[in-house]
Amino acid sequence: MNKQLLLGAEAIALGALDAGISGVYAYPGTPSTEITEYIQKNSGRREQPLRSAWSANEKTAYEAALGMSYAGKRSLVCMKHVGLNVAADAFINSAITGVNGGLVVAVADDPSMHSSQNEQDSRVYGKFAMVPVVEPASQQELYDATRYAFDLSESVLLPVMLRLTTRLAHSRAGVEGKAVRLQNPLNALYAPERFVLMPHNARRQYNNLIAMQERLEELSEHSILNRLIPGTGRTGVLAFGIAFNSVMEVRQAFCLDLPVLKIGHYPLPGKQIKALFNSCDTILVAEEGYPVYEELLRGYFGLQNGKCIKGRLDGSLPRAGELNADTVALALGLAKKEVIAVPGIMVNRPPELCKGCGHRDLYEALNSVMGLHDQHHVFSDIGCYTLGALAPYNAIHTCVDMGASITMAKGAADGGLRPAVAVIGDSTFTHSGMTGLLDAINDRSPLTVIIADNDTTAMTGGQNSSANGSKLQAICLGLGVEKAHLRTIIPLKSHLAENIGVLSEEIAWDGVSVVIAVRECIETAARKKRNPAANP
Amino acid sequence: MQTNIILAGVGGQGILTIAAVIDLAALQSGLIVRQAEVHGMSQRGGAVQSHLRISDREIYSDLIAEGTANLILSVEPLEALRYLPFLSTTGRIVTSTDSFINMENYPAMEEILLELHRTNLPVLVNAAELARKAGSPRTSNMVMLGAAASLTGIAPEEIETAIEKLFRAKGAEIVAMNIRAFRTGEALFQHQATVS
């Protein structure tokens, strides 16, 4: 049995290891976290050592990966879709500079928002940056495509985006690995005319990128990821990414003779698409994400060149969320089958903070302080503590993007809101909170920042955080928080009265204060107890 | 051969251990496996599910289509009902009767049992009690797997080999206890089949 059972995310990791990467850079984010975790767990067994610790955020990760590529080595950078917003500046501009060693950016989108605040489609970013995008449809294809993406990156000297979605990232299947490729030797590129993006260089590089597009499309025409499943029907399907799986499931279950063009490599293979359109009257465009290419194929005035185009924009498929065999079957005009209904007694079971979690005690204290104020808005952020928005605490009232708690509280304070309170985790603070705190200090905006320091990145499964404990205190003092208004509490039931006291004082103070609530995540603590060797 | 299984439970109850055993047993039997699971936010005490598909030919979708699951294997009785639209008309529910109540409006147990009995020959398992008898309450997932084993399409010997492999690192005693729990579940299924 040479097949290993791997999550899609792990298949990428194995592919990258076997492709000879010298480093992986990432910030944890569902559903991308397991790529880096797999490399961290398995790189020790490799002949050549490689770099795999967590980065402070996606931007620092992306830039480090670009630097490693500049040095001639292969690097992988991984993030969830919204992480690419953070890294977008580096990503877009790295398409202008181009790369040296192979650079692959694995971006995991989350259609249906299982664990995210939106379902943005990273293929739009790929198109925006004008780089090749690969979008495999199975775990084995993820492994093969990862290796292919590194070769492609080195052959066209561009970063390559590997896009996947939650369903594939978090689904297991047998994957067969192939021979290991050695890492690239150090070969730092002296090419200021490419890498110094002053306008005169940038213009030339941008024109080169534009000129490259024809070659990229030609490569797509011959890619193993784009292929036609022949059929004689007059209805054809253009199936993107894992939408291909839903379509093939229906094709198999209903014995349909549909031609299906599988798309897994962008820019689009124009000739293959044209051939499909020529052989069909009706084309279903099935995209796992936004109707990016459906919109393009319909044209601005919806003329469709005499063809009937179906998809997410005409309601044949749902406008939002993941596709599945059931939605695709309906779009192909197959009658919905009778299914057993969920009984009326069913109730939701939303997630909650763990029993014994320190955030519970923090929110209990905070609620009793905020209850005494007329204005009791609490700005918060992304992490386990976001669950404080739900009953029984209902303690936080915003969660927008990484680090936004501090800056939004600052803006509200500048507008006159008193008190202005932010709750942010240790990992989120180092990701994007520190700069906002500096703004508040420079502006003397009266706000209280509560850093819930549980010593880990808990929501994604307990990855190391960039700073906690005394390092967090040093950062705050270094940014200019006054020593008297940098307080520490321990969120435990037995400390409730004391914690209410500290929070009341700091929230009442008319300046920037930081209260660090220090208590280790109970999940991480339990894991350390079970397996002391794994957590030195 | 194709079996579509929905594993259901509450985040933290360990349904992924059951999935890992079935995955391994299927792979050992030379079958193709796709198993979609839930990571991230819902893992914190929310409803979680895993779609597990086993086949002797190519599997395309990671998800099970509505009305095509052969089995809903749930470690919590209310959670078994949450995925009913996926169950085929001949499909079966195997569920633990041990409720996990972490919300205020949890329905009455009689109502849940009533709904379960509306389905095709449900297998109801007092998993916690049987697990205690097998040696440890922590083996309740293996009791559940045992009760559902004959509906998975995989030979029980292959499942036992998989249990042995997965728990080997924890010592022979833990392996034996989990095998014992698995067999307790199997026996309960046989008993209920004979009675009905």
XYZ file of C-alpha atoms in Angstrom:
732
model
C 0.000 0.000 0.000
C 2.004 3.082 -1.161
C -1.001 5.330 -0.786
C -1.176 7.491 2.308
C -4.470 8.803 3.582
C -4.051 12.586 3.525
C -6.174 15.672 3.923
C -6.118 17.848 0.814
C -4.088 20.385 2.796
C -1.580 17.654 3.683
C -1.343 16.536 0.051
C -0.093 20.046 -0.803
C 2.429 19.828 2.029
C 3.756 16.477 0.846
C 3.889 17.745 -2.730
C 5.886 20.791 -1.635
C 8.282 18.730 0.481
C 8.853 16.340 -2.427
C 9.285 19.302 -4.799
C 12.300 20.395 -2.769
C 11.117 23.494 -0.926
C 13.633 25.091 1.422
C 10.963 26.768 3.488
C 7.279 27.260 4.188
C 5.897 30.546 5.520
C 2.391 30.928 6.902
C 0.051 32.342 9.505
C -2.598 29.857 10.721
C -6.061 30.179 9.209
C -8.819 27.649 8.591
C -8.815 25.834 6.152
C -5.112 26.324 5.313
C -3.458 25.578 8.677
C -2.852 21.859 8.116
C -0.504 22.487 5.170
C 2.139 24.083 7.379
C 1.419 21.791 10.332
C 2.106 18.732 8.177
C 5.425 20.201 7.030
C 6.368 21.065 10.612
C 5.631 17.499 11.730
C 7.339 15.762 8.827
C 10.269 17.946 7.766
C 12.487 16.458 10.483
C 12.546 13.145 8.647
C 13.830 14.772 5.455
C 17.458 14.562 4.413
C 17.767 18.306 3.846
C 16.574 20.594 6.646
C 14.009 23.269 5.916
C 12.390 26.262 7.589
C 8.790 25.969 8.798
C 7.944 28.074 11.911
C 4.839 30.313 11.933
C 5.109 33.901 10.736
C 3.583 36.950 12.448
C 1.087 37.479 9.619
C 0.462 36.656 5.957
C 2.309 39.722 4.685
C 5.523 38.915 6.561
C 5.108 35.306 5.425
C 4.694 36.236 1.782
C 7.652 38.614 1.755
C 9.912 36.066 3.422
C 8.871 33.466 0.843
C 9.680 35.968 -1.911
C 13.087 36.600 -0.334
C 13.805 32.886 -0.251
C 12.844 32.689 -3.928
C 15.147 35.667 -4.631
C 17.942 33.614 -3.028
C 17.261 30.911 -5.608
C 15.415 28.436 -3.384
C 11.892 27.092 -3.651
C 9.426 28.406 -1.088
C 5.796 27.790 -0.250
C 3.567 30.380 1.402
C 0.133 29.376 2.738
C -2.865 31.321 3.951
C -6.629 31.406 4.044
C -8.438 33.596 1.535
C -8.752 36.648 3.780
C -5.054 36.284 4.610
C -4.319 37.150 1.004
C -5.928 40.552 1.641
C -3.189 41.112 4.215
C -0.478 39.843 1.849
C -2.002 41.416 -1.277
C 0.534 44.219 -1.580
C 3.431 41.780 -1.649
C 1.542 39.283 -3.835
C 0.525 41.714 -6.583
C 3.961 43.300 -6.732
C 5.789 39.978 -6.770
C 4.060 39.353 -10.101
C 5.761 42.522 -11.367
C 9.239 41.622 -10.060
C 8.816 37.965 -10.906
C 10.646 35.249 -8.993
C 13.900 33.320 -9.081
C 13.418 30.031 -7.185
C 9.916 28.563 -7.509
C 7.335 30.404 -5.397
C 3.902 28.870 -4.834
C 1.211 30.625 -2.824
C -1.391 28.146 -1.560
C -4.626 29.971 -0.766
C -7.538 28.163 0.833
C -10.934 29.761 0.185
C -13.948 29.086 2.354
C -17.155 29.135 0.275
C -20.199 28.756 2.558
C -18.110 30.523 5.253
C -17.658 27.516 7.517
C -15.027 29.375 9.500
C -14.657 32.824 7.899
C -16.192 36.248 7.601
C -16.659 36.135 3.815
C -16.372 33.796 0.827
C -14.159 35.911 -1.430
C -12.764 34.029 -4.416
C -8.966 34.121 -4.655
C -9.072 33.417 -8.390
C -9.983 37.094 -8.733
C -6.673 37.954 -7.076
C -4.868 35.581 -9.419
C -6.412 37.314 -12.418
C -5.716 40.724 -10.865
C -2.023 39.863 -10.431
C -1.972 38.182 -13.886
C -0.211 35.071 -12.602
C -0.983 31.416 -13.356
C -3.518 29.830 -10.998
C -3.937 26.102 -10.526
C -7.071 24.694 -8.933
C -6.943 20.910 -8.494
C -10.035 18.787 -7.870
C -8.750 15.834 -5.851
C -6.175 15.106 -3.182
C -3.917 13.290 -5.666
C -4.268 16.169 -8.090
C -3.300 18.559 -5.278
C -0.088 16.617 -4.739
C 0.745 16.488 -8.453
C -0.293 20.098 -9.083
C 1.839 21.396 -6.221
C 4.906 19.819 -7.776
C 3.860 21.056 -11.195
C 3.303 24.588 -9.837
C 6.927 24.821 -8.640
C 8.232 23.756 -12.055
C 5.837 26.176 -13.734
C 6.913 29.022 -11.434
C 10.559 28.469 -12.344
C 9.806 28.153 -16.041
C 7.756 31.378 -16.349
C 9.572 33.143 -13.474
C 6.319 34.129 -11.820
C 4.679 33.240 -8.522
C 1.985 30.582 -9.040
C -1.209 30.553 -7.029
C -2.620 27.212 -5.918
C -6.250 27.733 -5.006
C -8.280 25.243 -3.031
C -11.445 25.356 -0.960
C -12.462 24.034 2.444
C -14.080 20.889 1.138
C -10.922 19.615 -0.498
C -8.553 20.981 2.161
C -10.410 19.086 4.879
C -11.222 15.886 3.069
C -9.051 12.771 3.172
C -8.187 10.397 0.363
C -5.368 8.086 -0.628
C -2.414 9.960 -2.133
C 0.617 8.459 -3.805
C 3.891 10.367 -3.506
C 6.611 10.385 -6.136
C 10.397 10.700 -6.080
C 11.839 13.461 -3.901
C 13.540 16.335 -5.702
C 16.546 17.920 -3.997
C 16.422 21.535 -2.858
C 17.828 24.237 -5.112
C 21.360 25.465 -4.332
C 21.773 29.035 -3.087
C 21.690 31.293 -6.115
C 20.813 34.831 -5.075
C 19.705 36.917 -8.019
C 21.399 40.250 -8.640
C 18.714 41.898 -10.760
C 17.881 45.379 -9.492
C 16.230 46.151 -12.829
C 13.562 43.596 -11.891
C 13.422 43.954 -8.127
C 13.712 47.703 -7.629
C 10.155 48.656 -8.487
C 10.822 52.325 -9.166
C 8.527 53.557 -11.923
C 10.981 53.126 -14.825
C 11.604 49.488 -13.862
C 8.011 48.820 -12.888
C 6.695 49.997 -16.249
C 9.046 47.710 -18.135
C 8.328 44.768 -15.845
C 4.580 45.322 -16.107
C 4.802 45.335 -19.893
C 6.774 42.093 -19.726
C 4.026 40.599 -17.569
C 1.388 41.670 -20.081
C 3.432 40.234 -22.938
C 3.755 36.968 -21.020
C -0.033 36.389 -20.904
C -0.224 34.733 -24.323
C 2.357 32.158 -23.274
C 0.516 31.524 -20.015
C -2.696 30.827 -21.927
C -0.851 28.461 -24.248
C 0.454 26.568 -21.203
C -3.134 26.265 -19.932
C -4.207 24.711 -23.246
C -1.803 21.826 -22.633
C -2.173 21.541 -18.868
C -3.075 18.170 -17.328
C -5.472 20.104 -15.086
C -7.663 21.174 -18.024
C -9.287 18.302 -19.876
C -12.458 17.321 -21.687
C -14.621 14.418 -20.575
C -16.282 13.730 -23.931
C -20.019 13.351 -24.392
C -22.513 13.680 -27.216
C -25.236 15.742 -25.479
C -26.053 19.270 -26.687
C -25.762 20.484 -23.096
C -22.201 20.839 -21.885
C -20.665 21.758 -18.563
C -17.734 24.011 -17.843
C -16.657 22.754 -14.422
C -14.124 24.773 -12.410
C -12.087 23.389 -9.505
C -14.002 20.949 -7.326
C -17.281 21.872 -9.013
C -15.996 19.197 -11.415
C -16.538 16.596 -8.672
C -20.171 17.561 -8.128
C -20.797 17.518 -11.879
C -19.160 14.113 -12.359
C -21.067 12.716 -9.397
C -24.332 13.684 -11.099
C -23.103 12.502 -14.504
C -22.302 9.086 -13.015
C -25.415 8.750 -10.830
C -27.821 9.667 -13.647
C -25.815 8.048 -16.503
C -25.694 11.358 -18.416
C -23.830 11.702 -21.698
C -22.691 15.285 -21.097
C -19.430 16.732 -22.367
C -17.644 18.204 -19.338
C -14.674 20.521 -19.660
C -12.716 20.415 -16.437
C -10.871 23.634 -15.656
C -8.049 23.542 -13.121
C -5.458 25.849 -14.653
C -5.806 29.577 -15.431
C -5.673 31.771 -17.474
C -8.499 29.994 -19.267
C -7.636 27.646 -22.131
C -9.535 29.676 -24.744
C -9.410 27.097 -27.539
C -10.834 24.311 -25.392
C -13.639 26.548 -24.170
C -14.440 27.620 -27.699
C -14.584 23.965 -28.788
C -17.047 23.147 -26.009
C -19.230 26.143 -26.877
C -19.196 25.153 -30.569
C -20.442 21.640 -29.808
C -23.251 22.659 -27.408
C -26.407 24.770 -27.341
C -26.584 25.081 -23.576
C -23.595 25.424 -21.272
C -23.762 25.154 -17.502
C -20.951 27.152 -15.912
C -20.219 25.590 -12.524
C -17.717 27.552 -10.451
C -16.817 26.761 -6.841
C -16.780 30.383 -5.796
C -17.840 33.653 -7.378
C -19.284 33.554 -10.919
C -15.994 35.080 -12.134
C -15.800 33.436 -15.536
C -19.553 33.047 -15.992
C -19.795 36.828 -15.947
C -17.035 37.046 -18.531
C -18.603 34.407 -20.796
C -22.028 36.073 -20.651
C -20.571 39.403 -21.681
C -21.610 42.809 -20.444
C -24.844 42.905 -22.440
C -25.616 39.218 -21.880
C -25.615 38.465 -25.598
C -24.166 34.958 -25.141
C -23.640 34.509 -28.914
C -26.801 32.482 -29.426
C -25.919 30.046 -26.670
C -27.840 29.508 -23.464
C -25.514 30.006 -20.511
C -26.652 28.743 -17.131
C -24.930 29.255 -13.828
C -24.999 31.243 -10.644
C -26.059 34.497 -12.312
C -29.369 33.275 -13.782
C -30.375 31.345 -10.659
C -29.740 27.889 -12.143
C -27.172 27.446 -9.390
C -27.311 29.212 -6.014
C -25.556 32.614 -6.092
C -23.666 31.935 -2.834
C -22.116 28.981 -1.056
C -20.494 25.713 -2.048
C -21.921 23.666 -4.874
C -22.825 20.016 -4.410
C -24.289 17.179 -6.427
C -27.823 18.162 -5.421
C -27.570 21.773 -6.607
C -25.845 20.704 -9.832
C -28.510 18.054 -10.534
C -31.226 20.693 -10.177
C -29.346 23.034 -12.524
C -29.211 20.254 -15.108
C -32.985 19.945 -14.900
C -33.072 16.679 -12.986
C -36.028 16.443 -10.629
C -35.320 16.868 -6.943
C -35.859 13.594 -5.136
C -38.017 13.265 -2.065
C -35.912 13.201 1.056
C -36.679 12.662 4.719
C -37.218 16.013 6.406
C -35.383 17.165 9.499
C -37.928 16.771 12.318
C -39.525 19.893 13.778
C -37.973 19.308 17.198
C -34.480 20.012 15.814
C -32.610 22.906 17.406
C -29.280 24.506 16.533
C -26.164 23.637 18.436
C -23.833 26.610 17.980
C -20.171 26.396 19.013
C -19.236 27.751 22.446
C -16.223 28.610 24.556
C -14.799 25.477 26.179
C -15.829 24.720 29.744
C -13.080 26.121 31.960
C -11.742 28.518 29.299
C -10.179 31.722 30.660
C -12.105 33.826 28.148
C -15.288 32.936 30.052
C -13.923 34.496 33.238
C -12.615 37.511 31.332
C -16.029 38.146 29.783
C -17.798 37.691 33.104
C -15.596 40.408 34.617
C -15.855 42.672 31.576
C -19.640 42.373 31.409
C -20.045 43.450 34.991
C -17.840 46.512 34.366
C -19.470 47.479 31.060
C -22.939 47.005 32.590
C -22.297 50.115 34.709
C -21.743 52.336 31.662
C -24.408 53.878 29.430
C -22.328 53.106 26.359
C -21.179 49.513 26.512
C -19.713 48.791 23.091
C -16.836 46.327 22.993
C -14.812 46.068 19.807
C -13.326 42.658 19.238
C -11.404 40.532 16.865
C -10.823 37.105 15.345
C -10.110 34.091 17.520
C -11.785 31.800 20.055
C -12.791 34.882 22.055
C -15.085 35.849 19.149
C -17.426 33.219 20.616
C -18.019 35.777 23.389
C -20.427 37.409 20.905
C -22.843 34.515 21.529
C -25.034 33.787 24.554
C -24.617 33.644 27.461
C -22.015 36.452 27.312
C -23.004 38.636 24.323
C -19.936 40.532 25.459
C -18.456 41.754 22.174
C -20.075 43.718 19.421
C -17.701 43.754 16.450
C -15.475 41.261 14.621
C -14.404 42.459 11.183
C -10.800 41.639 10.305
C -7.546 40.806 12.029
C -6.544 43.661 14.329
C -9.642 45.804 13.703
C -10.690 45.771 17.371
C -8.019 48.285 18.399
C -8.280 50.588 15.401
C -12.080 50.597 15.400
C -12.132 51.358 19.141
C -9.637 54.150 18.446
C -11.778 55.656 15.702
C -14.892 55.454 17.862
C -12.970 57.081 20.746
C -11.785 59.833 18.395
C -15.442 60.356 17.525
C -16.296 60.763 21.194
C -17.344 57.298 22.343
C -16.549 56.720 26.043
C -15.520 54.192 27.088
C -13.837 52.631 24.026
C -12.834 49.073 24.737
C -11.106 46.485 22.527
C -10.633 42.754 23.143
C -7.958 41.030 21.074
C -5.985 37.770 21.384
C -2.205 37.507 21.756
C -1.702 36.091 18.269
C -4.082 38.567 16.599
C -2.359 41.425 18.438
C 1.015 40.502 16.961
C -0.590 39.795 13.567
C -2.126 43.248 13.088
C -2.899 44.868 16.434
C 0.450 46.454 17.333
C 0.417 49.145 14.662
C -3.108 50.184 15.643
C -2.010 50.547 19.252
C 0.855 52.783 18.096
C -1.674 54.967 16.254
C -3.737 55.269 19.427
C -0.710 56.239 21.505
C 0.488 58.827 18.973
C -3.010 60.273 18.820
C -3.634 60.003 22.608
C -6.955 58.306 21.838
C -8.572 57.267 25.110
C -9.163 53.524 24.881
C -8.597 50.323 26.807
C -7.128 47.367 24.979
C -7.621 43.992 26.630
C -5.198 41.405 25.288
C -6.553 37.927 26.006
C -3.213 36.137 26.231
C -3.840 32.385 26.222
C -0.299 31.657 25.031
C -1.386 30.218 21.678
C -3.338 30.607 18.450
C -6.225 28.601 19.839
C -9.056 28.683 17.310
C -6.963 27.053 14.592
C -5.786 24.287 16.932
C -3.043 25.710 19.134
C -0.182 26.970 16.993
C 2.632 29.015 18.542
C 1.843 32.681 18.841
C 4.453 35.288 17.868
C 4.480 36.927 21.294
C 2.960 36.328 24.689
C 3.690 36.867 28.380
C 6.572 39.238 29.091
C 7.229 39.762 25.378
C 3.727 41.229 24.988
C 4.364 43.583 27.904
C 7.678 44.676 26.379
C 5.969 45.361 23.034
C 3.289 47.512 24.704
C 5.830 49.484 26.729
C 8.012 49.890 23.645
C 5.075 51.277 21.690
C 4.629 53.855 24.429
C 1.953 52.521 26.782
C 2.507 54.080 30.208
C 3.791 51.589 32.743
C 1.069 52.541 35.255
C -1.598 51.721 32.675
C -0.195 48.410 31.520
C -1.905 45.972 33.881
C -2.035 42.205 34.093
C -4.936 40.112 35.346
C -5.487 36.374 35.655
C -8.935 35.427 34.325
C -9.980 32.907 36.962
C -13.198 32.745 38.993
C -11.241 33.265 42.197
C -9.849 36.561 40.829
C -13.207 37.945 39.685
C -13.474 40.841 42.192
C -9.862 41.884 41.641
C -10.240 41.698 37.837
C -13.392 43.819 37.932
C -11.405 46.365 39.953
C -8.513 46.552 37.469
C -10.804 46.711 34.425
C -12.958 49.441 36.048
C -9.916 51.591 36.815
C -8.390 51.312 33.365
C -11.660 51.735 31.490
C -12.358 54.857 33.571
C -8.905 56.332 32.797
C -8.866 58.918 30.036
C -5.878 57.634 28.040
C -4.467 54.548 26.381
C -4.423 51.584 28.738
C -3.692 47.924 28.143
C -4.883 45.082 30.339
C -3.295 41.736 29.573
C -5.419 38.794 30.736
C -2.965 35.923 31.082
C -4.156 32.329 31.274
C -3.079 29.407 29.123
C -5.619 27.862 26.749
C -7.010 24.770 28.500
C -6.823 22.750 25.264
C -3.132 23.561 24.795
C -2.436 22.865 28.466
C -4.159 19.471 28.221
C -2.232 18.636 25.058
C 1.084 19.487 26.723
C 0.162 17.256 29.640
C -0.668 14.335 27.334
C 2.375 14.782 25.143
C 5.137 16.778 26.874
C 7.745 16.024 24.171
C 5.729 17.647 21.394
C 5.569 20.991 23.196
C 9.009 21.858 24.548
C -19.763 -1.612 -3.893
C -20.335 1.849 -2.455
C -21.128 2.881 1.115
C -21.981 6.442 2.126
C -21.687 7.094 5.833
C -22.481 10.243 7.766
C -20.714 10.421 11.095
C -22.364 12.819 13.501
C -21.719 14.217 16.942
C -20.718 17.259 18.938
C -17.307 18.926 18.605
C -14.921 17.209 20.989
C -16.743 13.840 21.080
C -14.151 12.259 18.824
C -16.072 11.204 15.705
C -12.832 11.611 13.763
C -11.367 8.634 15.628
C -14.219 6.496 14.286
C -13.558 7.937 10.821
C -9.837 7.181 11.089
C -10.536 3.516 11.894
C -12.995 3.070 9.020
C -10.678 4.926 6.605
C -7.766 2.686 7.461
C -9.849 -0.510 7.300
C -11.213 0.489 3.896
C -7.777 1.322 2.564
C -6.471 -2.053 3.839
C -9.322 -3.729 1.997
C -8.134 -2.126 -1.246
C -11.103 0.237 -1.418
C -11.193 3.915 -2.367
C -11.984 6.398 0.413
C -13.041 10.054 0.549
C -13.737 11.515 3.953
C -14.732 15.148 4.471
C -14.469 16.556 7.970
C -15.071 19.774 9.868
C -12.225 21.786 11.374
C -12.214 25.260 12.876
C -14.939 27.113 14.686
C -17.631 24.401 14.985
C -15.193 22.119 16.742
C -15.860 24.093 19.935
C -18.933 22.218 21.206
C -20.961 22.762 18.033
C -22.640 20.194 15.776
C -20.006 18.382 13.707
C -20.279 15.840 10.941
C -18.069 13.901 8.602
C -19.058 12.521 5.208
C -17.297 9.199 4.656
C -17.501 7.482 1.307
C -16.105 4.048 0.485
C -16.204 2.483 -2.953
C -14.517 0.024 -5.273
C -14.638 2.560 -8.125
C -13.697 6.231 -8.466
C -15.420 8.585 -6.038
C -15.880 12.110 -7.352
C -17.555 14.177 -4.679
C -16.275 14.551 -1.141
C -19.857 15.132 -0.061
C -22.724 12.663 0.047
C -25.752 13.663 -2.031
C -29.116 13.973 -0.287
C -31.034 10.718 0.050
C -28.009 8.532 -0.651
C -26.459 7.772 2.767
C -26.548 4.106 3.714
C -25.746 4.864 7.308
C -25.879 7.694 9.806
C -23.573 6.773 12.670
C -24.085 9.243 15.502
C -22.535 9.421 18.931
C -25.385 11.674 20.122
C -29.130 11.032 19.598
C -30.266 14.545 18.558
C -27.343 14.851 16.152
C -28.467 11.642 14.384
C -31.655 13.439 13.327
C -29.910 16.581 12.047
C -28.748 14.805 8.883
C -31.924 12.871 8.009
C -32.273 14.437 4.521
C -29.085 12.595 3.573
C -30.425 9.154 4.536
C -31.637 6.921 1.721
C -35.044 5.281 2.107
C -33.343 1.994 2.977
C -30.584 3.649 5.028
C -30.126 2.984 8.724
C -29.396 5.078 11.791
C -27.055 3.745 14.446
C -26.922 6.147 17.365
C -25.860 6.432 20.937
C -28.721 7.277 23.282
C -26.428 9.289 25.564
C -27.466 12.893 25.095
C -24.976 15.754 25.189
C -26.827 18.825 26.404
C -24.992 22.126 26.034
C -27.929 24.311 25.074
C -31.085 25.380 26.863
C -33.749 24.256 24.387
C -32.632 20.632 23.994
C -35.760 18.606 23.104
C -37.226 15.958 25.418
C -35.635 12.524 25.069
C -39.033 10.866 24.406
C -39.515 13.110 21.376
C -36.072 12.306 20.042
C -36.696 8.552 20.468
C -40.043 8.904 18.734
C -38.375 10.499 15.723
C -35.600 7.894 15.686
C -38.182 5.106 15.675
C -39.810 6.626 12.591
C -36.654 5.680 10.634
C -35.849 2.299 9.145
C -34.891 -0.145 11.982
C -32.801 2.247 14.087
C -30.041 0.760 16.202
C -30.029 2.469 19.590
C -26.953 2.006 21.723
C -26.406 2.769 25.407
C -22.791 3.414 24.497
C -21.496 4.886 27.756
C -22.755 1.979 29.846
C -21.409 -0.643 27.414
C -18.067 1.188 27.239
C -17.777 1.154 31.033
C -18.389 -2.589 30.966
C -15.711 -2.975 28.294
C -13.224 -1.290 30.611
C -13.383 2.475 30.082
C -15.952 5.140 29.219
C -13.413 6.409 26.690
C -14.083 3.408 24.438
C -17.682 4.429 23.716
C -16.789 5.415 20.153
C -15.540 1.883 19.483
C -18.807 0.487 20.911
C -20.634 2.678 18.383
C -18.372 1.537 15.568
C -19.014 -2.090 16.536
C -22.780 -1.544 16.484
C -22.524 -0.117 12.966
C -19.771 -2.405 11.629
C -21.976 -4.743 9.617
C -23.507 -1.752 7.796
C -20.182 -0.341 6.609
C -19.514 -2.988 3.962
C -16.088 -3.710 5.471
C -15.149 -7.030 7.056
C -15.032 -6.812 10.880
C -11.565 -8.416 10.920
C -10.263 -5.523 8.822
C -11.791 -3.049 11.260
C -10.198 -4.842 14.204
C -6.826 -4.748 12.460
C -7.284 -1.008 11.938
C -8.176 -0.476 15.609
C -5.060 -2.408 16.562
C -2.874 -0.275 14.292
C -4.339 3.041 15.423
C -4.128 2.330 19.153
C -0.885 0.314 19.087
C 1.232 3.225 20.284
C -0.894 3.468 23.448
C -0.086 -0.107 24.534
C -1.567 -3.607 24.338
C -4.032 -2.999 27.154
C -5.654 -0.033 25.400
C -5.835 -2.046 22.156
C -7.525 -4.979 23.932
C -10.002 -2.685 25.659
C -10.988 -1.016 22.383
C -11.373 -4.360 20.595
C -13.533 -5.536 23.504
C -15.662 -2.394 23.160
C -15.953 -2.934 19.396
C -17.160 -6.521 19.908
C -19.650 -5.401 22.564
C -21.170 -3.085 19.969
C -21.241 -5.841 17.360
C -23.020 -8.170 19.798
C -25.610 -5.518 20.591
C -26.359 -5.080 16.872
C -26.797 -8.853 16.448
C -29.034 -8.986 19.489
C -31.256 -6.129 18.284
C -31.440 -7.727 14.812
C -32.635 -11.021 16.308
C -35.194 -9.345 18.574
C -36.733 -7.323 15.752
